[in-house]
Tab-separated table of C-alpha atoms in Angstrom:
chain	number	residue	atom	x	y	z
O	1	UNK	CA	-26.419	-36.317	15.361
O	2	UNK	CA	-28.236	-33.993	17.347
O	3	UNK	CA	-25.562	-32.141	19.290
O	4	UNK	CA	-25.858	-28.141	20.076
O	5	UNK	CA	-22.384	-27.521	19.122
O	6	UNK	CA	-22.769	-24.291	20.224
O	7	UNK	CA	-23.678	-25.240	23.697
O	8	UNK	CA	-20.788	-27.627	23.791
O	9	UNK	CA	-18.510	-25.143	22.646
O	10	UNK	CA	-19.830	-22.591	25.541
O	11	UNK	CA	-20.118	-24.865	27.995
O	12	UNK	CA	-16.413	-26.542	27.229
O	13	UNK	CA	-14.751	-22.902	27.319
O	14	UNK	CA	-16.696	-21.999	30.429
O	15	UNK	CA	-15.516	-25.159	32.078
O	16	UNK	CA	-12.146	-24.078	30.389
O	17	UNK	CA	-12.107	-20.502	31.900
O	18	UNK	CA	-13.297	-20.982	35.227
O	19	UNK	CA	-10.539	-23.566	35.648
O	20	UNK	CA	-8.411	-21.033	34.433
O	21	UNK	CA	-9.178	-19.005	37.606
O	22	UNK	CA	-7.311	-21.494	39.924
O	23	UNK	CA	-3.958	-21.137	38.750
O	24	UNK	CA	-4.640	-17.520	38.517
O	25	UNK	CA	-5.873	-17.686	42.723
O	26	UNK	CA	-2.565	-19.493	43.126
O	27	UNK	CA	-0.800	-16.623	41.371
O	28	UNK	CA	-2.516	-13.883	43.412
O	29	UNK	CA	-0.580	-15.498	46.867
O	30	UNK	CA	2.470	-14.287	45.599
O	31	UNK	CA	3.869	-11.434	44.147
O	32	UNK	CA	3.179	-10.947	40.353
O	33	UNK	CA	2.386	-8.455	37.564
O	34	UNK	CA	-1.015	-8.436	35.248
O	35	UNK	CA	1.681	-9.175	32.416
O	36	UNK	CA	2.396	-11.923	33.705
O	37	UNK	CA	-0.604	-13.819	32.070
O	38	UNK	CA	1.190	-14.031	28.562
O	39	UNK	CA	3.812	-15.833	30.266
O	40	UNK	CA	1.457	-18.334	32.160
O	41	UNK	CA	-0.518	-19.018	28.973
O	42	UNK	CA	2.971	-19.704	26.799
O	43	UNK	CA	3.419	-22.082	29.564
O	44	UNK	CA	0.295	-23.706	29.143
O	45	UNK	CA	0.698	-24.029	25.790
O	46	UNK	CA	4.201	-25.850	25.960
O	47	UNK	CA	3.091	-28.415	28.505
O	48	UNK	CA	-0.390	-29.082	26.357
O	49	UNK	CA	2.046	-29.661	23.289
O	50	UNK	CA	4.273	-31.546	25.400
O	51	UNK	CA	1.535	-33.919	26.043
O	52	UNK	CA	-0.502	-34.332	23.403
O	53	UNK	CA	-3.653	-32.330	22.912
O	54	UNK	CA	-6.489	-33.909	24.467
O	55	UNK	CA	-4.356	-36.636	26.185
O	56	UNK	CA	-5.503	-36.455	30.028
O	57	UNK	CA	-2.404	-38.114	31.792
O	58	UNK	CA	-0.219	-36.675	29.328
O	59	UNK	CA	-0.711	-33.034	30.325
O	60	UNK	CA	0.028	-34.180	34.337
O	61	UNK	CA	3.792	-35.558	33.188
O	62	UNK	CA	3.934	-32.756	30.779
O	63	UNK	CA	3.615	-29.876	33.273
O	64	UNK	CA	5.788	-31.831	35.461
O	65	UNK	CA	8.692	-32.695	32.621
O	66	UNK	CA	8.431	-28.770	31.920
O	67	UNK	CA	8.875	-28.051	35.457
O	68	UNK	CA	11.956	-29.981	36.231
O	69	UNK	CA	13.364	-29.204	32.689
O	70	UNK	CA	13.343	-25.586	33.535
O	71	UNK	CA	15.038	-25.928	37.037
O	72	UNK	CA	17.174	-28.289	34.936
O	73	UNK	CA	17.890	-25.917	32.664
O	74	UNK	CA	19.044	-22.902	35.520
O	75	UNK	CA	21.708	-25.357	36.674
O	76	UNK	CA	22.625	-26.456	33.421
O	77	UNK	CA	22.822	-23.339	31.053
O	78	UNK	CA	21.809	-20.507	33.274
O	79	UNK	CA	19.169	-18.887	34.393
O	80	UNK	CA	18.693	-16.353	31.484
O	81	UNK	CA	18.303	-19.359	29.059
O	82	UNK	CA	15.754	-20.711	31.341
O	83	UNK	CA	12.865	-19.679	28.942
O	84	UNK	CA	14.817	-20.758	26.358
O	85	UNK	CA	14.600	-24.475	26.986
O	86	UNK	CA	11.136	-24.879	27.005
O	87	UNK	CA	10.365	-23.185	24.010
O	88	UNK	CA	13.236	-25.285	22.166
O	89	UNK	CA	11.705	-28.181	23.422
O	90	UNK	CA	8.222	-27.146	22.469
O	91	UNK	CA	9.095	-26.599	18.763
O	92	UNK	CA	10.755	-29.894	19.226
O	93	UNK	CA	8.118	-31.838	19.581
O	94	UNK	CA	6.355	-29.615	17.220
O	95	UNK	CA	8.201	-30.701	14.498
O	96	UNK	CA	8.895	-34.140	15.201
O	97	UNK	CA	5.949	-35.907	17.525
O	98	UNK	CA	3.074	-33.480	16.691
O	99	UNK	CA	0.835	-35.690	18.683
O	100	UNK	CA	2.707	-35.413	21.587
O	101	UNK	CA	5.188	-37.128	23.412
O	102	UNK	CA	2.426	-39.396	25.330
O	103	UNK	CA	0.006	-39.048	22.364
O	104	UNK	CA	-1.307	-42.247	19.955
O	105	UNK	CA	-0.504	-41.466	16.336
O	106	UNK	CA	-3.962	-39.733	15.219
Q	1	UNK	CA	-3.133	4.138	-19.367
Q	2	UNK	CA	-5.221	6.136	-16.784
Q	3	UNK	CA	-4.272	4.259	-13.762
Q	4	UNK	CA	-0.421	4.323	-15.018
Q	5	UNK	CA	-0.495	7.676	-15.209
Q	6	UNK	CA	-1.836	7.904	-11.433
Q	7	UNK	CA	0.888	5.700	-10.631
Q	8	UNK	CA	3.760	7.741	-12.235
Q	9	UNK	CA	2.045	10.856	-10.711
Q	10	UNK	CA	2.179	9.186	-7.238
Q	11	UNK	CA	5.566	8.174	-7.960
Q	12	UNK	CA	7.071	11.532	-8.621
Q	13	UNK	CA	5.271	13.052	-5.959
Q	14	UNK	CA	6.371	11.285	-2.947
Q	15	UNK	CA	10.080	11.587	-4.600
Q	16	UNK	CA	9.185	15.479	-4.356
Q	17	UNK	CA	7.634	15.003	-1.426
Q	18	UNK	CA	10.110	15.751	1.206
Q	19	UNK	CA	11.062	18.826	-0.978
Q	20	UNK	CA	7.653	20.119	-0.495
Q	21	UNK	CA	6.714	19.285	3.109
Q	22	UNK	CA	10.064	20.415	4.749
Q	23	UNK	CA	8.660	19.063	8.345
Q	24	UNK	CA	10.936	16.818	9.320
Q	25	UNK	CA	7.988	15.433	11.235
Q	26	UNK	CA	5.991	14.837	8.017
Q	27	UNK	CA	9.124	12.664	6.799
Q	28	UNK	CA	9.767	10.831	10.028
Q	29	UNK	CA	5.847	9.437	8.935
Q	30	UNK	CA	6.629	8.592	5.582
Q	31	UNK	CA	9.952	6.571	6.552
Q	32	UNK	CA	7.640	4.853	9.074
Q	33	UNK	CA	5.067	4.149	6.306
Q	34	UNK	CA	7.796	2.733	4.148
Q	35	UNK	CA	8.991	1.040	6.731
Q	36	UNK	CA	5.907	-0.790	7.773
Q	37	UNK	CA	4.669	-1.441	4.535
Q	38	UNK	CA	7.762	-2.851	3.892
Q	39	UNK	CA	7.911	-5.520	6.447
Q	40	UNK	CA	3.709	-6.180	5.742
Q	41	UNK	CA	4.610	-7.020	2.201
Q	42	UNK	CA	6.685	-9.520	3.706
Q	43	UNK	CA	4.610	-10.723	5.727
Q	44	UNK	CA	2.058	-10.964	3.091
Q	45	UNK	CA	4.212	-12.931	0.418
Q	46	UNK	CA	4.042	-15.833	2.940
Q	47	UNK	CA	0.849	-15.081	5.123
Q	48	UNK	CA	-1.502	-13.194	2.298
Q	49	UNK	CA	-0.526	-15.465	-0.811
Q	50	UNK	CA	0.887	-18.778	0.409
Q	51	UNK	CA	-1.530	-18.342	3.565
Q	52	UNK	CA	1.330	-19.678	6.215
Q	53	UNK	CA	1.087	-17.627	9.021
Q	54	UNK	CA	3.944	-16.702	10.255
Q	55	UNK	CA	4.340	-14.851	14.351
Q	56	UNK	CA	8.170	-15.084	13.851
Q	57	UNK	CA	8.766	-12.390	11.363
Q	58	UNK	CA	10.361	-10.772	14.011
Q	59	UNK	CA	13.480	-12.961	13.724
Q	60	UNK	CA	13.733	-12.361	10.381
Q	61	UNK	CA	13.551	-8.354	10.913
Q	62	UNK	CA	15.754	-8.406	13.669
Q	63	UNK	CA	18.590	-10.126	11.902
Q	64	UNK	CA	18.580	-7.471	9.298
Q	65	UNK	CA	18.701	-5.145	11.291
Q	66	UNK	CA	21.377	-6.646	13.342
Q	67	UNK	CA	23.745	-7.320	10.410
Q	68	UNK	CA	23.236	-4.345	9.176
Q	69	UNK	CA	24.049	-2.107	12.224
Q	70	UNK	CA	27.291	-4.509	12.692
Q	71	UNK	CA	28.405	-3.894	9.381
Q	72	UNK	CA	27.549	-0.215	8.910
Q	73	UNK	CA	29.421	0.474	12.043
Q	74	UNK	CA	32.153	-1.331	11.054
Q	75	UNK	CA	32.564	1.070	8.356
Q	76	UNK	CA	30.708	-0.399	5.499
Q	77	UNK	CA	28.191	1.782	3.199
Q	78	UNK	CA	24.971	1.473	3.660
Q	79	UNK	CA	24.073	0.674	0.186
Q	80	UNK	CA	26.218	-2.485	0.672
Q	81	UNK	CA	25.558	-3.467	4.497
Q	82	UNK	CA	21.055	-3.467	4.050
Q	83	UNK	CA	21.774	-6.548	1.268
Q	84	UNK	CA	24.203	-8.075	3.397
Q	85	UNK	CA	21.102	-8.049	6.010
Q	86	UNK	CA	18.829	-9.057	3.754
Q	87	UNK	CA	21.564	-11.654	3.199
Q	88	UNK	CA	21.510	-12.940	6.594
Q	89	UNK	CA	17.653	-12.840	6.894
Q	90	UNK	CA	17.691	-15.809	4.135
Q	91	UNK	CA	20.613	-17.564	5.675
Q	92	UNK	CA	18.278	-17.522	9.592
Q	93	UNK	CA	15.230	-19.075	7.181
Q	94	UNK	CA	17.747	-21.951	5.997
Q	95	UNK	CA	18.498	-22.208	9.560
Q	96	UNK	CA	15.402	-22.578	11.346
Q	97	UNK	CA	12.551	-21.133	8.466
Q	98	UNK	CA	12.150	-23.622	6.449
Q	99	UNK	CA	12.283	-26.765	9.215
Q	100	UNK	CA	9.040	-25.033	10.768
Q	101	UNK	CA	7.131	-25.853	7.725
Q	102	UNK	CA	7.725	-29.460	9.457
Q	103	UNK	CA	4.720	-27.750	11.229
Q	104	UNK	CA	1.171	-27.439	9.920
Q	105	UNK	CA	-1.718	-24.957	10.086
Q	106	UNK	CA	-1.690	-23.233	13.731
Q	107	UNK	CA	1.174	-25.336	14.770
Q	108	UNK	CA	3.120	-23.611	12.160
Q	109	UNK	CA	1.976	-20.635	13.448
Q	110	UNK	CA	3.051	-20.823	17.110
Q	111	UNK	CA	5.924	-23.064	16.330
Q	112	UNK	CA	7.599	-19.154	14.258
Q	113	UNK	CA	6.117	-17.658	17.434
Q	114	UNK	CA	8.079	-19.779	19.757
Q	115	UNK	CA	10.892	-19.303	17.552
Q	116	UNK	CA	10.437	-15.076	17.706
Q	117	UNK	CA	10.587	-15.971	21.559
Q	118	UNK	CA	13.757	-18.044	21.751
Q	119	UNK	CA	15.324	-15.080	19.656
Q	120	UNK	CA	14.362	-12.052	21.558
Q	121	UNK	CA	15.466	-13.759	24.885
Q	122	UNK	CA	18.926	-15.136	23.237
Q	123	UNK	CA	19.776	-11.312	21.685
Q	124	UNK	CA	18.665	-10.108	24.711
Q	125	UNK	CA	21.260	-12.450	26.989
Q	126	UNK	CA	23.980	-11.814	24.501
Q	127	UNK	CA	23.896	-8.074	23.680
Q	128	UNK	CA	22.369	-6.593	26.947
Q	129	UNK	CA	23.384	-3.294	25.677
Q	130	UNK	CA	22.483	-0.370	23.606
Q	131	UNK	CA	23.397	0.025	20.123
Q	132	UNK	CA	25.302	3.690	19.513
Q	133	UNK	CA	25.170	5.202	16.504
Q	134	UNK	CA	29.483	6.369	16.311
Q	135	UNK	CA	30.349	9.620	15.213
Q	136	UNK	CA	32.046	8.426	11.614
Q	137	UNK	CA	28.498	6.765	10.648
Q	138	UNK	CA	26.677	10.508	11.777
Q	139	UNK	CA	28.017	12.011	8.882
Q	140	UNK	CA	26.102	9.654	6.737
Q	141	UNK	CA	22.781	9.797	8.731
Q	142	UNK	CA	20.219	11.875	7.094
Q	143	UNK	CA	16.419	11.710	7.044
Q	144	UNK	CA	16.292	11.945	3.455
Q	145	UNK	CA	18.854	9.519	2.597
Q	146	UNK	CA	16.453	7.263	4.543
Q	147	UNK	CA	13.559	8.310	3.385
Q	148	UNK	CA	14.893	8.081	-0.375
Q	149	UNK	CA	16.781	4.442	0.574
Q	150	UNK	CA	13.168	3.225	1.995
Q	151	UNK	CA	10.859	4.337	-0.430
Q	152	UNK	CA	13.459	3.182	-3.140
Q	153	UNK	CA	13.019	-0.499	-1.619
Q	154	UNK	CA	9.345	0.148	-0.954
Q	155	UNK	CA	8.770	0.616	-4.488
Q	156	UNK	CA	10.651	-2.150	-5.788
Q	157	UNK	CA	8.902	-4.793	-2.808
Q	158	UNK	CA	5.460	-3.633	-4.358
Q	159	UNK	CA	6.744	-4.447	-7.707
Q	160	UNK	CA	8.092	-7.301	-6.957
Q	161	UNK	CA	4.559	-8.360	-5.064
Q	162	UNK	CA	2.555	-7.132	-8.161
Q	163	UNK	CA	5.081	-9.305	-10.461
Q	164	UNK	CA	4.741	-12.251	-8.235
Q	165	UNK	CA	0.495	-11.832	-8.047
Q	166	UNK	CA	0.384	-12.141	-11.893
Q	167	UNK	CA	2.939	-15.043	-12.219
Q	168	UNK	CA	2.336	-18.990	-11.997
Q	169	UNK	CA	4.462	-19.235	-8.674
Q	170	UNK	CA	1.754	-16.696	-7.418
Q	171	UNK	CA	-1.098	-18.315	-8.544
Q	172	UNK	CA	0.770	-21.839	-6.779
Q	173	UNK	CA	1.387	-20.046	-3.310
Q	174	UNK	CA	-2.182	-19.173	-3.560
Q	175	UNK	CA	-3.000	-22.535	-4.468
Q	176	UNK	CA	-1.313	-23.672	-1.523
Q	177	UNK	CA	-2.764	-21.030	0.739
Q	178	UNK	CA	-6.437	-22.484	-0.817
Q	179	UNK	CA	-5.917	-25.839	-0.189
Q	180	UNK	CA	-2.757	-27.097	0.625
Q	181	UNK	CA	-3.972	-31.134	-0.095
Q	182	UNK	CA	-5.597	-30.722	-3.414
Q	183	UNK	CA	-2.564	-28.597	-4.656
Q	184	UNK	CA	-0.547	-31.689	-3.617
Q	185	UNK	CA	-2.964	-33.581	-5.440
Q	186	UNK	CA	-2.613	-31.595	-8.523
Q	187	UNK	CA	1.019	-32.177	-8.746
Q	188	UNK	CA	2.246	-28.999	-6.972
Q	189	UNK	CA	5.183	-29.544	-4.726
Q	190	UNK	CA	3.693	-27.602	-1.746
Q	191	UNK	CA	7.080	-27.749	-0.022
Q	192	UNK	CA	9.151	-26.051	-2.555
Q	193	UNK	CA	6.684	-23.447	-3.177
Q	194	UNK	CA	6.890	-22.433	0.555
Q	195	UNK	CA	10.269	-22.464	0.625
Q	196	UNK	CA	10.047	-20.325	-2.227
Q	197	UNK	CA	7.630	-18.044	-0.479
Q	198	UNK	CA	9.751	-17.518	3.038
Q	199	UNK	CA	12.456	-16.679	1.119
Q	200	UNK	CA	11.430	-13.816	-0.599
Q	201	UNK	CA	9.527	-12.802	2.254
Q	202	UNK	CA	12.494	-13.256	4.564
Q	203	UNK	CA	14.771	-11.005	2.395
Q	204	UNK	CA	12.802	-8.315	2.264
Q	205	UNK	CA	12.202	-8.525	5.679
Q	206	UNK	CA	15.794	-7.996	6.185
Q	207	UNK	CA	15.823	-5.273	3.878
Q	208	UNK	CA	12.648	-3.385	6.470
Q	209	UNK	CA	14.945	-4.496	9.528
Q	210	UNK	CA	18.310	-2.723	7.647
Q	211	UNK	CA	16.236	0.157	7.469
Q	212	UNK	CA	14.875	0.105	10.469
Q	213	UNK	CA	18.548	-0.028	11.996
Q	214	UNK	CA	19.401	2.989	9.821
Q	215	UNK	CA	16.675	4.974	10.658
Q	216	UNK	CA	16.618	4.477	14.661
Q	217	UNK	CA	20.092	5.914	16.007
Q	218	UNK	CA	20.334	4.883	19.246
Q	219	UNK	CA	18.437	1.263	20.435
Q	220	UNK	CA	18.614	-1.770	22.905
Q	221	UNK	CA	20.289	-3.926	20.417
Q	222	UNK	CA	17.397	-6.491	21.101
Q	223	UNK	CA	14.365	-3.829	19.995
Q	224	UNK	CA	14.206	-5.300	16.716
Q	225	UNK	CA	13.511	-8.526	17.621
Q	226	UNK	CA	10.269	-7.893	19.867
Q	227	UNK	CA	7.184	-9.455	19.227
Q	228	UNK	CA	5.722	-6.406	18.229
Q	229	UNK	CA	7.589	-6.441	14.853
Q	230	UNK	CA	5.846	-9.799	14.217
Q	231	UNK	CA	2.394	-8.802	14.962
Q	232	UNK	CA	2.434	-5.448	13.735
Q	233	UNK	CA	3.188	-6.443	9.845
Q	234	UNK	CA	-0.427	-9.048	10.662
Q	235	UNK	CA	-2.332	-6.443	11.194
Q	236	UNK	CA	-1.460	-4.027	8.753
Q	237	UNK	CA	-1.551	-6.870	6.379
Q	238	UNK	CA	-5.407	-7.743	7.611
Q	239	UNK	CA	-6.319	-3.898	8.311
Q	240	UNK	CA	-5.207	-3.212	4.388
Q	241	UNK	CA	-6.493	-6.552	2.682
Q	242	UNK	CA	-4.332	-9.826	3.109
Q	243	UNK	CA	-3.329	-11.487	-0.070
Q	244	UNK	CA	-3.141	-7.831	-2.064
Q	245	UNK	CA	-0.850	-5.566	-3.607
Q	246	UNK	CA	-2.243	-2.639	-2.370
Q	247	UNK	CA	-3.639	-3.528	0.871
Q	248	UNK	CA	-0.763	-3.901	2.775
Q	249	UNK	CA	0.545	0.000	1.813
Q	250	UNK	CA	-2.744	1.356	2.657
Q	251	UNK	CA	-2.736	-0.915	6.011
Q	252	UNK	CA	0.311	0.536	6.724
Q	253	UNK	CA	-0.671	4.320	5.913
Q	254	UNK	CA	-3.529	3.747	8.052
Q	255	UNK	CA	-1.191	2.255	11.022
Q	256	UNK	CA	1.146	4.785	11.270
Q	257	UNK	CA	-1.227	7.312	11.133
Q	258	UNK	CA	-4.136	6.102	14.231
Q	259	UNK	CA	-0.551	5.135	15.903
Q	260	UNK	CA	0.980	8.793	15.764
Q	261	UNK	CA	-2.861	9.464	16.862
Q	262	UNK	CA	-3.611	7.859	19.509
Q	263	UNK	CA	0.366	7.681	20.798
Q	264	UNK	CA	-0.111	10.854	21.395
Q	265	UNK	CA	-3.448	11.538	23.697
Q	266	UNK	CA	-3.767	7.745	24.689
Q	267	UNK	CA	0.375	6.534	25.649
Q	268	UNK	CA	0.887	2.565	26.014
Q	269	UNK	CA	-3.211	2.312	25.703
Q	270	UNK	CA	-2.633	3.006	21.872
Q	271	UNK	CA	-1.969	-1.131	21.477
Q	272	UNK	CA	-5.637	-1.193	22.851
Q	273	UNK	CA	-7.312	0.710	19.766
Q	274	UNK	CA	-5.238	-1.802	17.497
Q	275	UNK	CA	-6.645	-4.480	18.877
Q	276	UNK	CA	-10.196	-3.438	18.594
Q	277	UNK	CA	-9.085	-2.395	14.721
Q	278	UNK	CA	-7.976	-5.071	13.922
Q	279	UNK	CA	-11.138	-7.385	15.624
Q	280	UNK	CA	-13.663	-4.843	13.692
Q	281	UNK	CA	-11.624	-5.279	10.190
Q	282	UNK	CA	-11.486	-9.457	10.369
Q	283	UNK	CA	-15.349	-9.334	11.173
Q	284	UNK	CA	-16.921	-6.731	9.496
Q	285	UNK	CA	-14.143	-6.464	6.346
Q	286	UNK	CA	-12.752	-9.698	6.206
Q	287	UNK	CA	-11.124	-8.547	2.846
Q	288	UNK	CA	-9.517	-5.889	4.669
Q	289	UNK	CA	-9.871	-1.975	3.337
Q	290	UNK	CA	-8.964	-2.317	-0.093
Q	291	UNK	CA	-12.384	-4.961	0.261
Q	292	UNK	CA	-14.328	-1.141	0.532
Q	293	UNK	CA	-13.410	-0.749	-2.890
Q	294	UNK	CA	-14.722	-3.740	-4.096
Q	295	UNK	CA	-17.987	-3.156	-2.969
Q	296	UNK	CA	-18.392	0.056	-4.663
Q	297	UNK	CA	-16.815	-1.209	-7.921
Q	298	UNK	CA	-19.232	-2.575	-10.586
Q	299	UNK	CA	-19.101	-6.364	-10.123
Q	300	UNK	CA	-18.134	-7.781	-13.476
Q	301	UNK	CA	-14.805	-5.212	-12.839
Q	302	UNK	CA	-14.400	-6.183	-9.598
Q	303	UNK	CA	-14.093	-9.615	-10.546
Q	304	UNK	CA	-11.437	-8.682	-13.027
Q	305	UNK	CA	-9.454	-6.581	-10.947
Q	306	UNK	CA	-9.688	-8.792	-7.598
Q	307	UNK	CA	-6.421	-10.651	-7.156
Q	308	UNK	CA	-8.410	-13.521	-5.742
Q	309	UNK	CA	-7.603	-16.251	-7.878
């Protein structure tokens, strides 16, 4: 149809990167490790499963279920489990709403 | 005739081997090698032949390892606590293996990842502490029981790879790995075959994680579940030539070898030159090392010999 899908692809994971960079300016206010990138990308991943890849308002209540599931969680099972919750969750709704929890039915 | 011959040659020289070398060094290496080619194998039953990629081998590893150490310290041989650990590695894929393959493709693939995560932090919450080897199971420990004990089940995972490459359930994994649609389409029940697949991989991953708990005395009882022992058994398995019977062992040769290299002069940095390895192998050697030999081989032999199908 006439679309570079090369320059698409560039230009969608330099929009992707350099967003990236906020979080990571956030980050740098406090105190943190380099390692703690793996961490923040896991993260990332759970809420963008949470909500549906590609679904826009999804991702918003998705980052914001994970967040008050986790401090949820401290209360609830501890704070060493903490981790533990979201990833449960994640394969969750792996398994049984691949689309997402705020995702149509593909 | 030739190439048996090799074989039985190679055969009876690594049982000789330790003999020969004396450096307890030299052996430390070779239990590695068996070790890692081990747990690559496994990998490569379900990642190299049925083409599910799996980050959660891990799990699998460390529950072998677990189990065994338990039992072993309990007082139990070792000859009957490392198939009680491969026991347990099957029983964890019942448990939570073979619901992932709810999950597709990629999702599959981070979904055993996630899983690898949720067991190192659980093992890490309940047994905070150090595993000691006690002074009962000391008497039993020796490098060369090890090293015989590991190549022993080296040997027979290879064989039972090289059986399983020549059989129909091979040439149905691989099927599946192809295309996983049109083998539904042909009347293949994808499902079963997985299952199939994750649980021989999963019990000889418990066999490389009762090893593993043999051969390291003293460890945080959590070490076998890190991510590293999911990744590592990926890239040998790419390094060496996914999908093969011999790739993997050479993979593994190679691994343990720019490891003890570059350990050495280069510390934590040594993940770095793995990385770059492994990168260099998917683009340049996408069949992986035993793929050099391919190229050098006539073709009509090469297409013979190729375990592609």
């Amino acid at each position: 149809m006439g679309i570079n899908t090369r320059t698409v692809c560039l230009v969608s994971f330099a929009i992707g990167v350099a967003l990236a960079g906020f979080p990571g300016v956030v980050i740098a206010l406090q105190t943190f490790n380099p390692i703690v990138s793996f961490d923040l990308t896991n993260k990332a991943l759970i809420v963008l499963i949470l909500a549906g890849v590609g679904s826009l308002r999804g991702v918003l209540f998705g980052g914001l279920l994970l967040g008050v599931v986790e401090a949820a969680s401290v209360f609830l099972v501890g704070i060493a489990y903490r981790e533990v919750v979201g990833l449960v969750l994640f394969v969750l709704v792996l398994m049984f709403r691949p689309q997402g929890l705020g995702g149509r039915k593909a | 005739v030739k190439s048996k011959l090799g074989i039985a040659g190679f055969l009876l020289l690594m049982i000789v081997a330790p003999h020969l070398i004396k450096s307890e060094y030299m052996l430390n290496l070779l239990i590695l090698v068996c070790l890692y080619a081990i747990l690559s194998h496994s990998w490569n039953i379900l990642g190299g032949y049925c083409g599910q990629i799996s980050l959660g081998h891990a799990t699998f590893f460390g529950a072998g390892a677990l189990t065994f150490r338990y039992l072993w310290l309990g007082g139990v041989s070792y000859y009957l606590a490392l198939p009680a650990g491969a026991l347990s590695a099957l029983i964890l894929a019942f448990a939570i293996g073979f619901p992932s393959f709810k999950m597709k493709g990629h999702y599959f693939s981070i979904g055993t990842l996630a899983l690898a995560m949720i067991a190192l932090i659980t093992v890490q919450n309940l047994l905070p502490g150090v595993s000691f080897i006690t002074e009962a199971c000391l008497k039993e420990y020796s490098l060369l029981t090890i090293y015989y004990l590991a190549f022993g089940v080296g040997v027979g995972t290879v064989v039972a790879v090289y059986a399983l490459s020549r059989s129909k359930l091979g040439l149905a994994l691989v099927s599946v790995r192809e295309d996983e649609e049109a083998a539904e389409a042909i009347g293949i029940n994808t499902f079963k075959y997985k299952v199939v697949a994750m649980s021989i991989s999963t019990v000889i991953a418990g066999f490389a994680g009762g090893i593993f708990a043999f051969y390291c005395g003293t460890y945080y009882h959590y070490a076998p579940f890190e991510l590293g022992w999911s990744f590592d058994p990926l890239l040998i398995a790419f390094i060496g030539g996914a999908g093969t019977v011999v790739g993997p062992v050479v993979g593994a040769v190679v691994f343990v070898l720019l490891k003890e290299l570059f350990a050495a002069s280069l510390g934590q940095v040594n993940v770095l030159i793995f990385g770059i390895v492994f990168i260099v192998t998917v683009l340049f050697l996408p069949k992986g090392l035993v793929g050099i030999a391919g190229i050098f081989r006539k073709p009509k032999k090469a297409s013979a010999t190729a375990p592609e199908t």
